[in-house]
CSV table of C-alpha atoms and ligand atoms in Angstrom, one decimal:
chain,number,residue,atom,x,y,z
A,1,MET,CA,82.4,122.7,110.7
A,2,SER,CA,84.5,124.6,113.3
A,3,ALA,CA,85.1,123.2,117.3
A,4,LEU,CA,83.0,124.3,119.6
A,5,THR,CA,85.5,125.0,122.9
A,6,THR,CA,82.7,125.7,125.7
A,7,ALA,CA,80.1,123.2,127.2
A,8,ALA,CA,77.1,122.4,125.2
A,9,PRO,CA,73.3,123.9,126.8
A,10,GLY,CA,72.6,121.3,129.4
A,11,VAL,CA,75.5,119.5,129.8
A,12,PRO,CA,77.0,119.2,133.7
A,13,VAL,CA,80.0,120.8,134.0
A,14,VAL,CA,82.4,119.1,136.2
A,15,GLU,CA,86.3,120.6,137.4
A,16,LEU,CA,88.7,117.5,137.5
A,17,ASP,CA,91.9,118.3,138.8
A,18,LEU,CA,94.4,116.9,136.5
A,19,ALA,CA,97.3,116.1,138.8
A,20,GLU,CA,94.7,114.0,141.0
A,21,LEU,CA,93.4,112.3,137.2
A,22,ARG,CA,97.0,111.3,136.2
A,23,ARG,CA,98.1,110.0,139.6
A,24,ASP,CA,94.9,107.8,139.5
A,25,PRO,CA,91.7,108.9,137.1
A,26,TYR,CA,89.8,105.9,138.4
A,27,PRO,CA,87.4,107.1,141.4
A,28,ALA,CA,86.7,110.6,138.9
A,29,TYR,CA,85.3,108.2,136.1
A,30,ALA,CA,83.2,106.1,138.9
A,31,GLU,CA,81.5,109.3,139.8
A,32,LEU,CA,81.4,110.8,136.1
A,33,ARG,CA,79.8,107.3,135.4
A,34,ARG,CA,77.6,107.3,138.3
A,35,THR,CA,76.4,110.8,138.2
A,36,ALA,CA,77.0,112.9,134.7
A,37,PRO,CA,77.9,110.1,132.0
A,38,LEU,CA,78.5,113.0,129.4
A,39,ALA,CA,80.4,115.9,131.5
A,40,TRP,CA,81.9,119.1,130.1
A,41,VAL,CA,85.6,119.5,131.9
A,42,PRO,CA,86.9,123.0,131.7
A,43,SER,CA,90.8,121.7,132.1
A,44,ILE,CA,90.1,119.1,129.3
A,45,GLY,CA,88.0,121.8,126.8
A,46,ARG,CA,85.9,118.4,125.7
A,47,HIS,CA,82.7,117.1,127.3
A,48,LEU,CA,83.5,113.2,128.4
A,49,LEU,CA,81.8,110.6,127.4
A,50,THR,CA,82.7,107.7,130.3
A,51,ARG,CA,80.0,104.5,130.0
A,52,TYR,CA,80.8,101.6,128.0
A,53,GLU,CA,78.0,101.3,126.0
A,54,ASP,CA,77.6,105.1,125.3
A,55,ILE,CA,81.6,104.8,124.0
A,56,VAL,CA,80.4,101.8,121.7
A,57,ARG,CA,77.1,103.7,120.3
A,58,ALA,CA,79.6,106.4,119.6
A,59,GLU,CA,82.3,104.2,117.9
A,60,LYS,CA,79.4,102.6,115.9
A,61,LEU,CA,78.7,106.1,114.4
A,62,PRO,CA,81.8,107.5,112.8
A,63,GLU,CA,79.8,109.5,110.5
A,64,VAL,CA,78.4,111.7,113.0
A,65,PHE,CA,81.5,111.2,115.9
A,66,SER,CA,84.2,112.3,113.6
A,67,SER,CA,87.7,111.7,114.3
A,68,ARG,CA,88.8,114.9,112.2
A,69,GLU,CA,89.1,116.6,115.6
A,70,GLN,CA,90.3,120.4,114.6
A,71,GLY,CA,93.1,121.6,117.1
A,72,SER,CA,94.8,118.5,117.5
A,73,LEU,CA,97.8,118.3,118.9
A,74,LEU,CA,98.4,114.9,117.4
A,75,LEU,CA,98.0,116.6,114.0
A,76,ARG,CA,99.9,119.5,114.8
A,77,THR,CA,103.1,117.2,116.0
A,78,VAL,CA,103.0,114.7,113.1
A,79,GLY,CA,100.6,116.4,110.3
A,80,PRO,CA,97.3,114.4,108.5
A,81,ASN,CA,97.1,111.0,109.0
A,82,MET,CA,94.9,108.1,109.2
A,83,LEU,CA,94.1,108.3,113.0
A,84,ARG,CA,92.6,111.8,112.4
A,85,GLU,CA,90.8,111.0,109.3
A,86,ASP,CA,87.4,110.0,108.3
A,87,ASP,CA,86.7,107.4,105.6
A,88,PRO,CA,87.4,107.3,102.9
A,89,ASP,CA,90.6,108.5,103.1
A,90,HIS,CA,91.3,107.1,106.4
A,91,ARG,CA,90.0,103.8,104.7
A,92,ARG,CA,92.5,104.3,101.7
A,93,LEU,CA,95.3,104.5,104.0
A,94,ARG,CA,94.5,101.8,106.6
A,95,ALA,CA,93.8,99.2,103.5
A,96,ALA,CA,97.5,100.3,102.3
A,97,ALA,CA,98.9,99.9,106.0
A,98,GLU,CA,97.4,97.1,107.7
A,99,PRO,CA,98.6,93.7,105.5
A,100,PRO,CA,101.7,93.3,107.5
A,101,THR,CA,100.2,93.7,110.9
A,102,ARG,CA,97.6,91.0,110.4
A,103,PRO,CA,97.5,87.8,112.4
A,104,ARG,CA,99.2,85.3,109.8
A,105,GLN,CA,101.7,87.9,108.9
A,106,VAL,CA,103.0,88.4,112.6
A,107,ARG,CA,103.2,85.0,112.5
A,108,ASP,CA,104.9,83.9,109.5
A,109,LEU,CA,107.0,87.2,109.0
A,110,TRP,CA,107.7,88.4,112.6
A,111,ALA,CA,107.7,86.2,115.6
A,112,ALA,CA,110.9,84.6,115.1
A,113,ALA,CA,112.4,87.6,114.8
A,114,PHE,CA,110.5,89.0,118.0
A,115,GLU,CA,111.3,86.1,119.7
A,116,ARG,CA,115.1,86.7,118.8
A,117,THR,CA,115.1,90.3,119.8
A,118,ALA,CA,113.9,89.3,123.1
A,119,HIS,CA,116.5,86.8,123.9
A,120,GLU,CA,119.3,88.9,123.1
A,121,LEU,CA,117.8,91.6,125.5
A,122,LEU,CA,117.5,88.9,128.1
A,123,ASP,CA,120.8,87.7,127.6
A,124,ARG,CA,122.5,90.9,128.5
A,125,ILE,CA,120.6,91.3,131.9
A,126,GLU,CA,120.6,87.9,132.7
A,127,GLY,CA,123.7,88.0,134.7
A,128,ARG,CA,122.8,90.6,136.6
A,129,GLY,CA,120.5,90.0,138.9
A,130,GLU,CA,118.8,92.8,138.8
A,131,ALA,CA,117.0,95.4,136.1
A,132,ALA,CA,114.8,98.6,135.4
A,133,LEU,CA,112.4,96.2,133.0
A,134,ILE,CA,110.6,99.0,131.0
A,135,ALA,CA,114.1,100.8,130.4
A,136,ASP,CA,115.9,97.8,129.9
A,137,PHE,CA,113.6,95.4,128.2
A,138,ALA,CA,109.9,96.5,127.4
A,139,GLU,CA,110.9,99.3,125.6
A,140,PRO,CA,113.8,98.6,123.4
A,141,LEU,CA,111.7,95.3,122.4
A,142,ALA,CA,108.9,97.4,121.6
A,143,ALA,CA,110.9,99.5,119.8
A,144,ALA,CA,113.1,97.1,117.7
A,145,ASN,CA,109.9,95.0,116.8
A,146,LEU,CA,108.3,98.2,115.4
A,147,ALA,CA,111.1,98.9,113.7
A,148,LEU,CA,110.8,95.7,112.0
A,149,VAL,CA,107.1,96.1,111.4
A,150,LEU,CA,107.4,99.6,109.9
A,151,GLY,CA,110.3,98.5,107.6
A,152,LEU,CA,112.4,101.1,109.1
A,153,HIS,CA,115.7,99.1,108.9
A,154,ASN,CA,118.1,102.0,108.5
A,155,ALA,CA,116.9,103.4,112.1
A,156,SER,CA,118.4,101.8,115.7
A,157,ALA,CA,115.8,100.6,118.4
A,158,ASP,CA,117.0,103.9,120.7
A,159,ASP,CA,116.2,106.1,117.4
A,160,ILE,CA,113.0,104.5,117.6
A,161,ALA,CA,112.5,104.8,121.3
A,162,ASP,CA,113.4,108.5,121.3
A,163,TRP,CA,111.7,109.8,118.6
A,164,SER,CA,108.4,108.2,120.1
A,165,ARG,CA,109.2,109.6,123.4
A,166,ALA,CA,109.4,112.8,120.9
A,167,MET,CA,106.1,112.3,119.5
A,168,MET,CA,104.2,111.6,122.6
A,169,ALA,CA,105.6,114.5,124.1
A,170,GLY,CA,104.2,116.6,121.4
A,171,ASN,CA,100.9,114.6,121.3
A,172,GLY,CA,100.2,115.6,125.3
A,173,ASN,CA,101.9,119.2,124.9
A,174,TYR,CA,98.7,120.8,126.6
A,175,ALA,CA,101.6,123.2,128.3
A,176,ASP,CA,102.5,124.3,124.3
A,177,ASP,CA,106.2,124.4,126.2
A,178,PRO,CA,108.2,125.4,122.9
A,179,ASP,CA,111.4,122.7,124.0
A,180,VAL,CA,108.8,119.7,123.7
A,181,TRP,CA,107.6,121.4,120.0
A,182,LEU,CA,111.3,121.7,119.3
A,183,ARG,CA,112.5,118.2,119.9
A,184,ALA,CA,109.0,116.9,118.2
A,185,GLU,CA,109.9,118.4,115.3
A,186,GLN,CA,113.4,117.4,115.1
A,187,ALA,CA,112.1,113.8,115.2
A,188,THR,CA,110.0,114.5,112.8
A,189,ARG,CA,112.6,115.3,110.4
A,190,ALA,CA,114.7,112.8,111.1
A,191,ILE,CA,111.7,110.0,110.9
A,192,GLU,CA,110.4,112.0,107.1
A,193,GLU,CA,114.5,111.0,106.2
A,194,ALA,CA,114.4,107.8,107.3
A,195,VAL,CA,110.9,106.7,105.4
A,196,ALA,CA,111.8,108.4,102.4
A,197,GLY,CA,115.1,105.9,102.2
A,198,ARG,CA,113.4,103.3,102.8
A,199,ALA,CA,110.2,103.9,100.5
A,200,GLU,CA,112.8,104.6,97.9
A,201,ALA,CA,114.3,101.4,98.6
A,202,VAL,CA,111.2,99.1,99.0
A,203,ARG,CA,109.7,100.2,95.1
A,204,ARG,CA,112.2,98.3,94.0
A,205,GLU,CA,113.0,95.7,96.2
A,206,PRO,CA,109.3,94.9,98.5
A,207,ASP,CA,110.2,93.9,102.0
A,208,GLY,CA,106.6,92.8,103.1
A,209,SER,CA,107.0,95.7,105.9
A,210,VAL,CA,104.0,98.7,106.5
A,211,ILE,CA,106.4,101.1,104.7
A,212,SER,CA,106.3,98.7,101.6
A,213,SER,CA,102.8,98.0,101.9
A,214,MET,CA,102.1,101.7,101.5
A,215,VAL,CA,104.6,102.3,98.6
A,216,HIS,CA,102.8,99.2,96.8
A,217,ALA,CA,99.0,99.9,97.6
A,218,ALA,CA,96.5,99.7,94.8
A,219,ASP,CA,95.2,102.7,95.6
A,220,PRO,CA,98.1,105.4,95.7
A,221,VAL,CA,99.4,107.0,98.8
A,222,GLU,CA,101.7,109.6,98.7
A,223,VAL,CA,105.2,109.1,100.4
A,224,ALA,CA,104.3,112.7,102.9
A,225,GLU,CA,101.3,110.6,103.9
A,226,ILE,CA,103.5,107.4,104.4
A,227,GLN,CA,105.9,109.8,106.3
A,228,ASN,CA,102.8,111.2,108.3
A,229,ASN,CA,101.3,107.7,109.4
A,230,ILE,CA,104.8,106.1,110.5
A,231,LYS,CA,105.3,109.4,112.6
A,232,PHE,CA,102.2,108.7,114.6
A,233,ILE,CA,102.8,104.7,114.4
A,234,ILE,CA,106.4,105.1,116.2
A,235,GLY,CA,104.5,107.2,118.8
A,236,GLY,CA,102.1,104.6,120.1
A,237,GLY,CA,103.8,101.4,118.7
A,238,VAL,CA,106.3,101.4,121.4
A,239,ASN,CA,104.5,103.8,124.2
A,240,GLU,CA,101.2,101.0,124.5
A,241,PRO,CA,102.7,97.7,124.5
A,242,ARG,CA,105.6,98.5,126.8
A,243,ASP,CA,102.9,100.0,129.4
A,244,VAL,CA,100.8,96.4,129.0
A,245,PHE,CA,104.2,94.8,129.5
A,246,GLY,CA,105.0,96.7,132.5
A,247,VAL,CA,101.7,97.0,134.0
A,248,GLY,CA,100.9,93.2,133.6
A,249,ALA,CA,104.1,91.9,135.1
A,250,TRP,CA,103.9,94.3,137.9
A,251,THR,CA,100.4,93.3,138.9
A,252,LEU,CA,101.4,89.3,138.9
A,253,LEU,CA,104.4,90.2,141.1
A,254,GLN,CA,102.0,91.0,143.4
A,255,ARG,CA,99.5,88.3,142.8
A,256,PRO,CA,101.2,84.8,143.4
A,257,GLU,CA,98.0,83.0,142.7
A,258,ALA,CA,97.5,84.7,139.4
A,259,LEU,CA,101.2,84.3,138.7
A,260,GLU,CA,101.3,80.4,139.3
A,261,ARG,CA,98.2,80.4,137.0
A,262,VAL,CA,99.7,81.4,133.8
A,263,LEU,CA,103.0,80.0,134.7
A,264,LYS,CA,101.1,76.6,134.9
A,265,ASP,CA,98.8,77.3,132.0
A,266,PRO,CA,100.6,79.1,129.2
A,267,ALA,CA,97.5,79.5,127.6
A,268,SER,CA,96.6,82.1,129.9
A,269,TRP,CA,98.8,84.5,129.2
A,270,LYS,CA,96.9,85.7,126.2
A,271,ARG,CA,94.1,86.4,129.1
A,272,ALA,CA,96.4,88.0,131.3
A,273,PHE,CA,97.3,90.3,128.3
A,274,GLU,CA,93.6,91.1,127.8
A,275,GLU,CA,93.0,91.5,131.5
A,276,THR,CA,96.1,94.0,131.9
A,277,ALA,CA,94.3,95.7,128.8
A,278,ARG,CA,91.4,96.3,130.5
A,279,TRP,CA,92.2,96.6,133.8
A,280,ILE,CA,95.2,99.4,133.3
A,281,SER,CA,94.2,100.8,129.7
A,282,PRO,CA,97.8,102.0,127.8
A,283,ILE,CA,95.6,104.5,126.2
A,284,GLY,CA,92.7,106.2,128.2
A,285,MET,CA,90.7,108.4,126.1
A,286,TYR,CA,91.0,109.6,122.4
A,287,PRO,CA,89.1,112.4,120.9
A,288,ARG,CA,85.9,112.9,118.5
A,289,GLN,CA,84.2,115.6,116.8
A,290,LEU,CA,80.6,115.9,116.5
A,291,THR,CA,79.5,116.9,112.7
A,292,GLN,CA,75.7,116.8,113.2
A,293,ASP,CA,73.5,117.5,116.5
A,294,HIS,CA,73.3,114.4,118.1
A,295,GLU,CA,71.8,113.0,121.3
A,296,ILE,CA,74.1,110.8,123.7
A,297,ALA,CA,73.7,110.3,127.2
A,298,GLY,CA,70.2,112.1,127.6
A,299,VAL,CA,71.8,115.1,126.4
A,300,THR,CA,71.8,116.6,122.5
A,301,LEU,CA,75.1,117.7,121.8
A,302,PRO,CA,75.2,120.4,119.1
A,303,ALA,CA,77.1,119.8,115.5
A,304,GLY,CA,81.5,120.9,116.5
A,305,SER,CA,81.0,119.5,120.2
A,306,ARG,CA,84.1,118.2,121.3
A,307,VAL,CA,84.1,114.6,123.0
A,308,ALA,CA,86.4,112.5,124.6
A,309,LEU,CA,85.8,108.6,124.7
A,310,VAL,CA,87.3,107.5,127.8
A,311,ILE,CA,88.0,104.0,127.2
A,312,ALA,CA,89.5,103.5,130.7
A,313,SER,CA,86.5,104.2,132.0
A,314,GLY,CA,84.4,102.5,130.0
A,315,ASN,CA,86.8,99.5,130.7
A,316,ARG,CA,85.8,99.8,134.8
A,317,ASP,CA,81.8,100.0,134.0
A,318,GLU,CA,80.2,97.9,136.6
A,319,SER,CA,77.0,97.7,134.6
A,320,VAL,CA,79.6,95.4,131.8
A,321,PHE,CA,82.7,94.1,134.1
A,322,GLU,CA,81.6,92.6,137.4
A,323,ARG,CA,83.6,94.1,140.2
A,324,ALA,CA,85.5,95.9,137.4
A,325,ASP,CA,88.1,97.6,139.8
A,326,GLU,CA,89.5,94.3,140.6
A,327,PHE,CA,92.4,92.6,138.2
A,328,ASP,CA,90.8,88.9,137.4
A,329,LEU,CA,91.8,86.4,134.9
A,330,ASP,CA,88.6,84.7,135.4
A,331,ARG,CA,86.1,87.3,134.5
A,332,PRO,CA,83.8,86.5,132.0
A,333,HIS,CA,84.6,87.2,128.3
A,334,ARG,CA,82.8,90.6,127.5
A,335,PRO,CA,85.1,92.9,125.3
A,336,HIS,CA,87.0,95.5,126.7
A,337,LEU,CA,87.6,99.1,124.8
A,338,ALA,CA,91.1,99.2,125.0
A,339,PHE,CA,92.1,98.7,121.4
A,340,GLY,CA,89.3,101.1,120.6
A,341,GLY,CA,85.9,100.3,118.2
A,342,GLY,CA,84.6,101.1,115.1
A,343,PRO,CA,87.0,101.5,111.8
A,344,HIS,CA,89.9,102.7,113.6
A,345,PHE,CA,89.9,99.8,115.9
A,346,CYS,CA,93.9,99.5,116.6
A,347,MET,CA,96.0,98.2,113.7
A,348,GLY,CA,98.5,97.1,115.7
A,349,ALA,CA,96.9,94.9,118.1
A,350,TRP,CA,98.1,91.6,117.0
A,351,VAL,CA,101.4,93.0,117.0
A,352,ALA,CA,101.2,93.9,120.6
A,353,ARG,CA,99.0,91.1,121.6
A,354,HIS,CA,101.9,88.5,120.1
A,355,GLU,CA,105.0,90.4,121.2
A,356,VAL,CA,103.6,90.6,124.7
A,357,SER,CA,101.8,87.9,125.7
A,358,THR,CA,103.4,85.0,123.7
A,359,ILE,CA,107.0,86.4,123.8
A,360,ALA,CA,107.9,88.9,126.5
A,361,TRP,CA,106.4,87.9,129.5
A,362,PRO,CA,106.9,83.9,128.7
A,363,LEU,CA,110.4,84.7,128.3
A,364,VAL,CA,110.8,86.7,131.1
A,365,PHE,CA,109.2,84.8,133.2
A,366,SER,CA,111.2,81.8,132.6
A,367,ARG,CA,114.6,83.0,131.8
A,368,LEU,CA,114.6,85.4,135.2
A,369,LYS,CA,114.4,82.6,137.9
A,370,GLY,CA,112.8,83.4,141.0
A,371,LEU,CA,111.5,87.6,139.5
A,372,ARG,CA,110.7,89.6,142.1
A,373,LEU,CA,109.7,93.2,142.4
A,374,VAL,CA,112.5,95.2,144.3
A,375,GLU,CA,110.8,96.9,147.5
A,376,GLY,CA,110.3,100.4,148.3
A,377,ALA,CA,111.3,101.0,144.3
A,378,ALA,CA,109.5,104.1,143.6
A,379,ASP,CA,107.5,102.1,140.3
A,380,ARG,CA,104.2,103.8,139.9
A,381,LEU,CA,101.4,104.3,137.7
A,382,ASP,CA,101.0,107.9,136.3
A,383,GLY,CA,98.7,109.3,133.3
A,384,TRP,CA,95.2,109.4,132.2
A,385,VAL,CA,95.7,110.2,128.3
A,386,PHE,CA,98.0,107.4,127.9
A,387,ARG,CA,98.6,105.3,131.6
A,388,GLY,CA,101.6,102.7,132.3
A,389,LEU,CA,104.4,102.2,135.1
A,390,THR,CA,106.8,105.1,135.6
A,391,SER,CA,109.8,101.9,136.0
A,392,LEU,CA,110.2,98.3,137.2
A,393,HIS,CA,112.8,97.9,139.6
A,394,VAL,CA,113.0,93.8,139.3
A,395,THR,CA,115.8,91.4,141.2
A,396,TRP,CA,116.0,87.7,140.3
A,397,GLN,CA,118.5,84.7,141.3
A,398,THR,CA,121.4,84.5,139.2
A,399,HIS,CA,122.8,80.8,140.3
B,401,HEM,C1,98.8,97.4,123.7
B,401,HEM,C2,99.1,98.2,122.9
B,401,HEM,C3,98.2,99.1,121.9
B,401,HEM,C4,97.2,99.4,122.4
B,401,HEM,C5,96.8,99.5,123.8
B,401,HEM,C6,96.9,100.3,121.0
B,401,HEM,C7,95.6,101.5,121.5
B,401,HEM,C8,94.8,101.9,120.1
B,401,HEM,C9,93.7,102.4,120.1
B,401,HEM,C10,93.1,102.7,121.5
B,401,HEM,C11,93.4,103.5,118.9
B,401,HEM,C12,92.3,103.9,118.4
B,401,HEM,C13,92.3,105.2,118.8
B,401,HEM,C14,91.1,105.9,118.1
B,401,HEM,O1,90.6,105.5,117.5
B,401,HEM,O2,91.8,107.6,117.7
B,401,HEM,C15,94.4,102.8,118.3
B,401,HEM,C16,94.7,102.5,116.9
B,401,HEM,C17,95.9,102.3,116.0
B,401,HEM,N1,97.2,101.7,116.5
B,401,HEM,FE1,97.0,101.3,118.7
B,401,HEM,N2,97.3,100.4,119.9
B,401,HEM,C18,98.3,99.4,120.6
B,401,HEM,C19,99.5,99.3,119.8
B,401,HEM,C20,99.9,99.0,118.8
B,401,HEM,C21,100.8,99.0,117.7
B,401,HEM,C22,102.2,98.2,118.4
B,401,HEM,C23,100.8,99.6,116.4
B,401,HEM,C24,101.5,99.1,115.4
B,401,HEM,C25,102.6,98.0,114.8
B,401,HEM,C26,99.5,100.5,116.5
B,401,HEM,C27,99.1,100.9,115.6
B,401,HEM,C28,97.9,101.5,115.3
B,401,HEM,C29,97.6,102.6,114.4
B,401,HEM,C30,98.1,102.2,113.0
B,401,HEM,C31,96.3,102.8,114.4
B,401,HEM,C32,94.7,103.8,113.7
B,401,HEM,C33,94.2,103.1,113.1
B,401,HEM,C34,93.2,103.5,112.0
B,401,HEM,O3,93.1,104.9,112.4
B,401,HEM,O4,92.5,102.7,111.3
B,401,HEM,N3,99.4,100.2,117.7
B,401,HEM,N4,95.5,102.0,118.7
């Protein structure tokens, strides 16, 4: 079924300014939820689905809302991968890759090394009294942790961070910039080489990593499939933990009462993680394509329709989250959508939760005494497909 690149009949057409959406997408999403919960947005070339309940319904019907979107930039950047596959192929790849990312494995195999790396990065900056926490801490930490979990011992944290940026730029290259494609291709080749080397090594000597798990999967996986999946995981596996770390730290530094709460009661770091991911979701939306005609949000969409599940909007839906625009550590528990839902629910959720809420935030706030934001720094939120801080300038006492 080929992708339909126009509005389905009877669907409201809403023009959205992409620059404004990058700056702050939430007012536009609130308006869409209220007036056009399914809307065709020409500048995005997709139907946007913005209410919580509709997104959850779509995620429960993966055979209708297929992940095999045609013309996807992710496919062009990394090739076929589990995120853009449906079952049974998706299930085969996911089952092969997933074991090292389960909660017990995170605790037993990776947690101690995550903590060591966080300490090492803090050792480098602690005496300085000021830092750009995204560049100096969150990104290298996420990259080093990801290298470990994936089993890319032949790549440095800097390599992983560079490759991640190149993959993310390719995935978002709606402007078709040739330089972006060139950098993505160079990164692609470097990742393929690194994965091939490690696949060969773990065939003889398994090491508990994702590559090792895929090489030894009961249901066989080709090396090319491992390479493509590692490429897209490198994209998101650095970006999203880095962003949730940055947004959460920035938010707490502006809310002394909430910060005091988590400092007094370390168990609430976990709540801070979930609330940060709900409030400013690192991934704002992802695509699906209809395999058959289907009615949703009061409209029948024809087979081939392209739909964006706008989870950042679902996470601000007032019918589910009271005072949804506020960051509130005490809000009653309702599952948020930041990790997606259905069969593609984020495979790295436990890795991200652990590295940010159990290790990174508690260590940063305990080791950097009197941590505060640098006044007048140009740190700001940016993005709607992916959203995070552009930078995070902080200062602290050194004596
Ligand atoms: C706060 C951090 C993170 C957030 C918010 C996040 C969010 C998401 C979302 C929304 C999806 C579903 C996308 C879709 O259905 O199209 C997803 C899938 C995925 N994520 Fe994450 N992610 C995070 C961290 C990570 C990390 C650290 C890793 C790797 C260790 C990872 C690996 C994956 C994989 C492999 C999938 C595809 C799962 C599948 O197709 O079955 N993620 N993530």
